[in-house]
Short mmCIF file of C-alpha atoms and ligand atoms in Angstrom, two decimals:
data_model
loop_
_atom_site.label_atom_id
_atom_site.label_comp_id
_atom_site.label_asym_id
_atom_site.label_seq_id
_atom_site.Cartn_x
_atom_site.Cartn_y
_atom_site.Cartn_z
CA MET A 1 -3.09 -43.10 59.14
CA LYS A 2 -4.14 -46.34 57.57
CA ASP A 3 -2.98 -48.37 54.53
CA PHE A 4 -4.94 -50.86 52.53
CA ILE A 5 -2.97 -53.05 51.02
CA THR A 6 -4.35 -56.54 52.90
CA THR A 7 -7.37 -56.86 54.55
CA GLN A 8 -5.12 -58.69 57.01
CA ASP A 9 -3.55 -55.75 57.71
CA TRP A 10 -6.64 -54.85 59.37
CA SER A 11 -8.32 -55.76 61.97
CA LYS A 12 -11.54 -57.61 62.32
CA GLU A 13 -12.94 -54.93 64.56
CA ASP A 14 -11.72 -52.72 61.58
CA LEU A 15 -13.35 -54.81 58.44
CA ASP A 16 -16.14 -55.00 60.79
CA SER A 17 -16.66 -52.05 60.90
CA LEU A 18 -15.83 -51.27 57.02
CA LEU A 19 -19.08 -53.59 55.95
CA GLU A 20 -20.51 -52.28 58.85
CA LEU A 21 -19.93 -48.20 57.10
CA THR A 22 -20.68 -50.75 52.60
CA LYS A 23 -24.48 -51.49 53.91
CA ASP A 24 -25.29 -47.85 55.38
CA MET A 25 -23.75 -47.08 52.56
CA LYS A 26 -25.36 -48.70 49.81
CA GLN A 27 -28.87 -48.08 51.88
CA ASN A 28 -28.11 -44.06 52.67
CA PRO A 29 -26.26 -43.15 49.42
CA LYS A 30 -27.44 -39.08 50.68
CA LYS A 31 -26.61 -39.53 54.25
CA TYR A 32 -22.83 -39.54 52.71
CA GLN A 33 -23.07 -37.36 49.53
CA ASN A 34 -20.26 -34.32 49.34
CA LYS A 35 -18.89 -35.00 52.24
CA LEU A 36 -15.24 -35.82 51.28
CA SER A 37 -15.25 -32.45 48.97
CA ASP A 38 -11.88 -31.18 50.42
CA LYS A 39 -10.65 -34.92 49.72
CA SER A 40 -8.31 -35.62 46.22
CA LEU A 41 -7.34 -38.87 45.95
CA CYS A 42 -4.89 -39.41 43.17
CA MET A 43 -4.61 -43.49 41.15
CA PHE A 44 -2.33 -45.65 39.30
CA PHE A 45 -3.28 -47.54 37.56
CA TYR A 46 -1.03 -49.09 35.14
CA ASN A 47 -2.83 -52.48 34.48
CA PRO A 48 -6.72 -52.32 33.06
CA SER A 49 -9.17 -52.44 35.14
CA THR A 50 -13.51 -51.36 34.09
CA ARG A 51 -15.13 -53.02 37.60
CA THR A 52 -12.23 -50.97 40.42
CA ARG A 53 -11.68 -48.00 38.19
CA ASN A 54 -14.41 -47.09 37.59
CA SER A 55 -16.24 -47.79 40.65
CA THR A 56 -13.49 -46.11 42.69
CA GLN A 57 -13.62 -42.95 40.15
CA VAL A 58 -17.64 -42.55 40.92
CA ALA A 59 -17.26 -43.60 44.57
CA ALA A 60 -14.99 -40.57 44.66
CA TYR A 61 -17.81 -38.67 42.92
CA GLN A 62 -20.62 -39.23 45.11
CA LEU A 63 -18.68 -38.36 47.62
CA GLY A 64 -17.11 -35.30 46.05
CA MET A 65 -13.99 -35.53 46.33
CA LEU A 66 -11.30 -34.98 43.68
CA SER A 67 -10.03 -37.79 41.60
CA VAL A 68 -7.00 -37.73 39.37
CA LEU A 69 -6.44 -41.13 37.16
CA ASN A 70 -2.47 -41.81 36.01
CA GLY A 71 -1.76 -44.55 32.99
CA ILE A 72 1.90 -46.40 32.79
CA LYS A 73 2.62 -43.53 30.83
CA ASP A 74 1.55 -40.11 32.80
CA SER A 75 3.25 -40.58 35.81
CA TRP A 76 8.08 -40.49 35.32
CA MET A 77 7.51 -43.79 38.21
CA GLY A 78 5.69 -45.62 35.00
CA TYR A 79 9.54 -45.41 32.68
CA GLN A 80 11.32 -45.72 35.85
CA SER A 81 13.29 -43.24 34.90
CA GLU A 82 11.44 -41.51 39.35
CA SER A 83 11.58 -43.23 42.21
CA ILE A 84 8.79 -44.89 44.12
CA LYS A 85 10.48 -43.08 46.85
CA ASP A 86 10.61 -39.01 44.79
CA THR A 87 7.21 -40.01 43.71
CA SER A 88 5.24 -41.11 46.40
CA ILE A 89 6.41 -38.65 49.02
CA VAL A 90 5.50 -36.42 46.26
CA LEU A 91 2.18 -36.97 45.52
CA SER A 92 1.52 -37.71 49.14
CA ASN A 93 2.11 -33.73 49.26
CA TYR A 94 -0.66 -32.86 46.95
CA TYR A 95 -3.43 -35.90 47.97
CA ASN A 96 -5.26 -37.18 50.67
CA ALA A 97 -4.74 -40.84 49.65
CA ILE A 98 -3.00 -42.42 46.54
CA GLY A 99 -4.11 -46.01 45.09
CA ILE A 100 -1.90 -48.32 43.30
CA ARG A 101 -2.88 -51.74 40.17
CA ILE A 102 -0.15 -53.25 40.14
CA PHE A 103 0.86 -56.27 38.30
CA PRO A 104 2.63 -58.16 36.69
CA ASN A 105 2.87 -57.43 32.99
CA ALA A 106 3.65 -54.10 34.48
CA VAL A 107 6.29 -55.63 36.69
CA ASN A 108 8.26 -58.97 35.59
CA TRP A 109 6.54 -62.37 36.10
CA LYS A 110 8.41 -62.27 40.16
CA TYR A 111 5.92 -63.54 42.22
CA LYS A 112 5.19 -60.72 45.20
CA GLU A 113 7.90 -57.89 43.43
CA ALA A 114 5.02 -55.45 42.71
CA ASN A 115 3.76 -55.80 46.43
CA ARG A 116 6.63 -54.92 47.15
CA ILE A 117 6.11 -51.83 45.03
CA VAL A 118 2.84 -51.47 47.00
CA ARG A 119 4.66 -51.84 49.39
CA GLU A 120 7.96 -49.13 49.12
CA PHE A 121 4.93 -47.06 48.10
CA ALA A 122 3.62 -47.32 51.98
CA LYS A 123 6.47 -46.53 53.22
CA TRP A 124 6.82 -42.50 51.36
CA SER A 125 3.97 -42.08 51.56
CA LYS A 126 2.34 -39.67 54.20
CA VAL A 127 -1.04 -40.36 53.18
CA PRO A 128 -2.85 -43.68 52.60
CA ILE A 129 -2.35 -46.05 50.19
CA ILE A 130 -4.53 -48.29 49.28
CA ASN A 131 -3.82 -51.75 47.36
CA PHE A 132 -6.18 -51.21 44.10
CA GLU A 133 -4.79 -54.90 42.90
CA ASP A 134 -1.20 -56.13 43.14
CA ASP A 135 0.59 -59.63 42.27
CA GLN A 136 0.01 -61.69 45.88
CA PHE A 137 -3.66 -59.16 47.47
CA HIS A 138 -6.67 -57.05 45.87
CA PRO A 139 -8.55 -56.98 49.50
CA LEU A 140 -10.69 -54.49 48.06
CA GLN A 141 -12.17 -57.63 45.92
CA ALA A 142 -11.54 -59.97 49.26
CA LEU A 143 -14.20 -57.25 51.11
CA THR A 144 -16.41 -56.30 48.32
CA ASP A 145 -16.74 -60.46 47.80
CA ILE A 146 -17.13 -60.73 51.67
CA TYR A 147 -19.25 -58.15 51.94
CA THR A 148 -21.95 -59.73 49.68
CA ILE A 149 -21.96 -63.27 51.23
CA LYS A 150 -22.85 -61.61 53.69
CA GLU A 151 -25.71 -59.51 52.36
CA LYS A 152 -27.00 -62.86 49.96
CA LYS A 153 -26.48 -65.33 53.19
CA LYS A 154 -27.12 -63.30 56.29
CA GLN A 155 -23.90 -65.06 57.45
CA THR A 156 -20.47 -66.22 56.85
CA GLU A 157 -19.82 -68.67 60.03
CA ASN A 158 -21.06 -72.89 59.01
CA LYS A 159 -21.70 -71.40 55.72
CA LYS A 160 -19.06 -73.31 53.19
CA ILE A 161 -17.58 -72.10 50.81
CA THR A 162 -15.83 -73.85 47.75
CA ILE A 163 -13.31 -71.13 46.24
CA SER A 164 -11.66 -73.38 42.77
CA TRP A 165 -9.87 -72.36 40.05
CA ALA A 166 -10.83 -72.69 36.58
CA TYR A 167 -8.97 -72.84 33.45
CA HIS A 168 -8.07 -70.20 31.90
CA PRO A 169 -6.68 -69.64 28.51
CA LYS A 170 -3.29 -66.85 30.34
CA PRO A 171 -1.98 -67.70 33.83
CA LEU A 172 -3.76 -65.00 35.92
CA PRO A 173 -2.30 -63.68 39.26
CA LEU A 174 -2.84 -65.61 42.25
CA SER A 175 -3.99 -62.05 44.27
CA VAL A 176 -7.98 -62.75 44.71
CA PRO A 177 -7.26 -66.45 45.67
CA ASN A 178 -5.12 -65.25 47.88
CA SER A 179 -7.32 -62.49 49.16
CA THR A 180 -10.57 -65.16 48.92
CA LEU A 181 -8.87 -67.73 50.52
CA LEU A 182 -7.76 -64.83 53.91
CA ILE A 183 -10.78 -62.87 54.19
CA THR A 184 -13.13 -66.42 53.95
CA THR A 185 -11.54 -68.23 56.53
CA ARG A 186 -11.13 -64.73 58.80
CA TYR A 187 -14.93 -64.08 58.22
CA GLY A 188 -15.18 -68.98 60.31
CA MET A 189 -16.57 -69.90 57.21
CA ASP A 190 -15.92 -74.07 56.42
CA VAL A 191 -13.84 -73.43 52.34
CA THR A 192 -12.52 -76.05 49.91
CA LEU A 193 -9.50 -74.33 48.21
CA ALA A 194 -9.86 -76.54 44.65
CA HIS A 195 -7.65 -76.93 42.24
CA PRO A 196 -5.75 -79.78 39.73
CA LYS A 197 -2.13 -80.78 41.36
CA GLY A 198 0.29 -78.12 40.33
CA PHE A 199 -1.70 -75.04 41.12
CA GLU A 200 -1.55 -75.29 44.42
CA LEU A 201 -1.12 -71.43 46.88
CA ASP A 202 1.81 -70.01 48.05
CA ASN A 203 3.02 -72.23 51.69
CA GLU A 204 2.70 -68.43 52.96
CA ILE A 205 -0.88 -67.96 52.32
CA ILE A 206 -2.12 -71.38 53.26
CA ALA A 207 -0.75 -71.24 56.83
CA GLN A 208 -1.73 -67.67 57.27
CA ALA A 209 -5.14 -69.04 55.93
CA GLN A 210 -5.11 -71.92 58.52
CA LYS A 211 -4.44 -69.93 61.18
CA ASN A 212 -7.42 -67.22 60.73
CA SER A 213 -9.37 -71.18 60.78
CA GLN A 214 -8.69 -71.92 64.12
CA GLU A 215 -9.74 -68.86 65.55
CA PHE A 216 -12.40 -67.28 63.83
CA GLY A 217 -14.23 -71.56 63.85
CA GLY A 218 -14.43 -72.15 60.37
CA ALA A 219 -12.63 -75.65 58.49
CA LEU A 220 -10.42 -74.97 55.65
CA ASN A 221 -9.80 -78.23 53.61
CA PHE A 222 -7.78 -78.77 49.95
CA SER A 223 -9.90 -80.85 47.09
CA ASN A 224 -8.28 -82.57 43.55
CA ASP A 225 -11.77 -83.18 42.69
CA ILE A 226 -13.48 -80.44 41.20
CA ARG A 227 -17.31 -82.22 41.53
CA GLU A 228 -16.73 -83.67 44.38
CA SER A 229 -16.34 -80.38 45.71
CA TYR A 230 -19.04 -78.25 45.43
CA GLU A 231 -21.00 -80.92 47.54
CA ASN A 232 -23.15 -79.09 49.89
CA ALA A 233 -21.88 -76.15 49.14
CA ASP A 234 -23.20 -72.58 49.71
CA VAL A 235 -20.52 -70.40 47.65
CA ILE A 236 -18.47 -71.56 44.38
CA TYR A 237 -15.92 -68.66 43.77
CA VAL A 238 -14.24 -69.95 40.56
CA LYS A 239 -11.37 -68.32 40.60
CA SER A 240 -8.50 -69.05 37.62
CA TRP A 241 -4.28 -68.33 38.85
CA GLY A 242 -1.26 -69.71 37.17
CA ALA A 243 1.05 -72.36 38.44
CA ARG A 244 3.60 -70.79 40.70
CA SER A 245 6.12 -73.51 39.97
CA ALA A 246 5.72 -72.01 35.88
CA TYR A 247 5.11 -67.73 37.49
CA GLY A 248 6.90 -66.49 34.20
CA ASP A 249 6.91 -68.73 32.83
CA ALA A 250 4.13 -69.33 29.55
CA ARG A 251 5.12 -71.19 27.62
CA LYS A 252 5.54 -73.58 30.82
CA GLU A 253 3.20 -73.04 32.29
CA LYS A 254 0.41 -73.03 29.51
CA SER A 255 1.89 -77.47 29.34
CA LEU A 256 0.96 -78.04 33.05
CA ARG A 257 -3.13 -75.66 31.63
CA MET A 258 -4.19 -77.10 29.75
CA PRO A 259 -4.75 -80.57 30.49
CA TYR A 260 -7.33 -79.07 32.68
CA ARG A 261 -9.22 -77.44 29.72
CA ASP A 262 -11.83 -79.54 29.82
CA ASN A 263 -13.16 -80.73 32.63
CA TRP A 264 -11.68 -77.39 34.31
CA MET A 265 -14.27 -75.37 32.59
CA ILE A 266 -17.13 -74.66 35.33
CA LYS A 267 -20.08 -76.09 33.50
CA SER A 268 -23.76 -75.89 34.22
CA GLU A 269 -24.57 -79.14 35.94
CA TYR A 270 -21.12 -79.17 38.17
CA LEU A 271 -23.78 -76.50 40.25
CA ASP A 272 -26.67 -79.10 40.69
CA ASN A 273 -24.43 -81.06 43.83
CA THR A 274 -24.45 -77.57 45.20
CA ASN A 275 -27.15 -76.54 47.99
CA LYS A 276 -30.21 -75.63 45.81
CA ASN A 277 -29.56 -71.20 46.97
CA SER A 278 -26.21 -71.86 46.48
CA ILE A 279 -24.48 -68.71 44.74
CA PHE A 280 -22.17 -69.01 41.68
CA MET A 281 -19.33 -65.72 42.10
CA HIS A 282 -16.65 -64.30 40.49
CA CYS A 283 -15.22 -61.20 40.17
CA LEU A 284 -14.71 -60.95 36.89
CA PRO A 285 -13.50 -60.22 34.28
CA ILE A 286 -13.79 -63.67 32.76
CA ARG A 287 -14.16 -65.73 29.74
CA ARG A 288 -16.94 -67.01 28.89
CA ASN A 289 -16.98 -70.29 27.60
CA LEU A 290 -13.61 -70.94 28.33
CA VAL A 291 -13.68 -70.57 31.68
CA ALA A 292 -17.51 -70.99 32.82
CA ASP A 293 -20.02 -71.46 30.42
CA ASP A 294 -23.46 -68.86 29.81
CA GLU A 295 -25.80 -70.82 31.28
CA THR A 296 -23.23 -70.92 34.94
CA VAL A 297 -22.77 -67.28 34.52
CA ASP A 298 -26.12 -66.14 33.26
CA GLY A 299 -27.83 -68.18 35.47
CA SER A 300 -29.88 -69.13 38.15
CA HIS A 301 -26.92 -69.25 41.20
CA SER A 302 -25.06 -66.31 39.51
CA ILE A 303 -25.03 -62.98 41.07
CA VAL A 304 -21.43 -61.86 39.55
CA TYR A 305 -24.05 -58.50 38.34
CA ASP A 306 -24.55 -57.81 42.51
CA GLN A 307 -21.02 -59.01 44.13
CA ALA A 308 -19.72 -56.66 41.16
CA GLU A 309 -21.97 -53.64 41.85
CA ASN A 310 -21.33 -54.22 45.17
CA ARG A 311 -17.47 -52.68 44.71
CA LEU A 312 -18.98 -48.77 44.97
CA TYR A 313 -20.55 -49.45 48.34
CA THR A 314 -16.96 -51.29 48.98
CA ILE A 315 -14.91 -48.35 48.39
CA LYS A 316 -17.19 -45.60 48.86
CA ALA A 317 -16.70 -46.74 52.86
CA LEU A 318 -12.89 -47.48 52.40
CA LEU A 319 -12.94 -43.61 51.16
CA TYR A 320 -14.62 -42.42 53.70
CA ASN A 321 -13.51 -44.55 56.62
CA LEU A 322 -9.99 -43.50 55.91
CA LEU A 323 -10.23 -39.63 54.58
CA ASN A 324 -13.61 -38.75 56.07
CA ASP A 325 -12.28 -36.30 59.66
N1 CP B 1 -12.92 -57.11 39.59
C1 CP B 1 -11.90 -56.72 39.53
O1 CP B 1 -10.82 -55.92 39.85
O2 CP B 1 -12.14 -56.19 38.15
P1 CP B 1 -11.09 -55.59 36.72
O3 CP B 1 -10.01 -55.91 37.20
O4 CP B 1 -12.50 -54.83 36.51
O5 CP B 1 -11.25 -54.13 37.83
#
């Protein structure tokens, strides 16, 4: 039995198999129709979701599974009157897999507290736990992103990706930049992490990413200069995240973020410095004309809708991988 809490917990070979399966799922949907018809999936969403929730429910339906959706008010755990242990043991006697989305706003802004809850759930569960995004990792997004890069660029090795911070009116979790950094260094990409000073990712993630780069033959560089960091990139991956030094202190965090509102809003002209056929990625949702301008999101480099579509095939592949007997 396997959990899917971060891609880093999975071997490279197992991730490669998931990507191959994703490709087959996309090309041959009929082959897998109703293949998990005796299986069930419990889904917890303690935070809103458009892509993760809907792609998972549709994927489960196409595989013939029962999926049951729990919002924050649908279980006792949401009111913190039932322990994670009791909830996990009981539900894992009913279901074949359990997925959980929980990040700040649902728990206090204490970095890694949501990941602790997901791991506590996994400790007691008899069935696989799927992380639908916690405050440290969003592995389904990472899996989709590397699949999409391979699909568009044919290979990941020797391709330059800039993971770019962008201004956002609210502080956002670190799960996506952490996960994107870990997966792209795992696939041998030449990665530049670009952000203003004060928005560094945590040292543990950076150290792991550096190890990944050494093991898989890529590179990891850092930049505080947005325009320079975009030069010659094959992939621009934009994501906003909050300053860890002010984690949980919205007012202080805002004061750190505001100076970068204009320069770090992504403008289409920034992409002029990238390679001719570069792709612009964002996991969505995106605040148009605050995070990136319309010309960027709708422009010729943008593949954001293809990226979002691929969420369907990666969750389908994961469910099949975890639950096919
Ligand atoms: N990218 C992503 O996880 O989107 P949702 O928040 O809509 O699920």
